[in-house]
C-alpha positions as CSV (number, residue, x, y, z in Angstrom):
1,G,0.0,0.0,0.0
2,D,2.8,2.4,0.7
3,V,4.4,1.9,-2.7
4,F,1.2,2.4,-4.7
5,G,-0.5,4.8,-2.2
6,D,-3.5,2.6,-2.0
7,Q,-4.0,-0.8,-0.3
8,I,-6.7,-1.9,-2.8
9,V,-4.5,-1.2,-5.8
10,A,-1.6,-3.0,-4.2
11,S,-3.7,-6.0,-3.3
12,A,-5.1,-6.2,-6.9
13,M,-1.6,-6.0,-8.4
14,I,-0.3,-8.8,-6.1
15,D,-3.4,-10.9,-6.9
16,R,-2.7,-10.6,-10.7
17,I,1.0,-11.3,-10.3
18,V,0.5,-14.5,-8.3
19,H,-2.6,-15.7,-10.1
20,H,-0.7,-18.2,-12.3
21,A,2.4,-18.5,-10.1
22,E,3.4,-21.3,-7.8
23,V,4.0,-19.8,-4.3
24,L,6.7,-21.6,-2.3
25,T,6.8,-21.5,1.4
26,L,10.3,-22.0,2.8
27,K,10.6,-23.4,6.3
28,G,13.6,-23.6,8.6
29,T,16.0,-21.1,10.0
30,S,16.9,-18.0,8.1
31,Y,20.5,-17.3,7.2
32,R,19.8,-13.6,7.2
33,L,18.4,-13.7,10.8
34,K,21.3,-15.9,12.1
35,N,23.1,-13.1,14.0
36,S,20.0,-10.9,14.7
37,G,18.9,-12.7,17.9
38,L,15.6,-13.7,16.2
39,D,14.7,-17.3,15.2
40,S,12.1,-16.2,12.6
41,L,10.2,-13.3,11.4
42,P,6.9,-12.6,13.3
43,S,4.8,-13.4,10.2
44,T,6.2,-16.9,9.9
45,R,5.8,-17.9,13.6
46,P,3.2,-20.7,14.2
47,E,0.9,-18.5,16.2
48,N,0.5,-16.1,13.2
49,T,-0.1,-18.7,10.5
50,A,-3.5,-20.1,9.4
51,E,-4.0,-23.9,9.3
């Protein structure tokens, strides 16, 4: 939303981009977060993911 200035436009563009794509979810520890003191990003923690 910040890039396009509108949440609806951003959502529509993302929807069109991933419509025919295969979305891969990577699990495991992140090399980028290795020395940050975090195990994972908040959005990937089990309590924040839908089943």
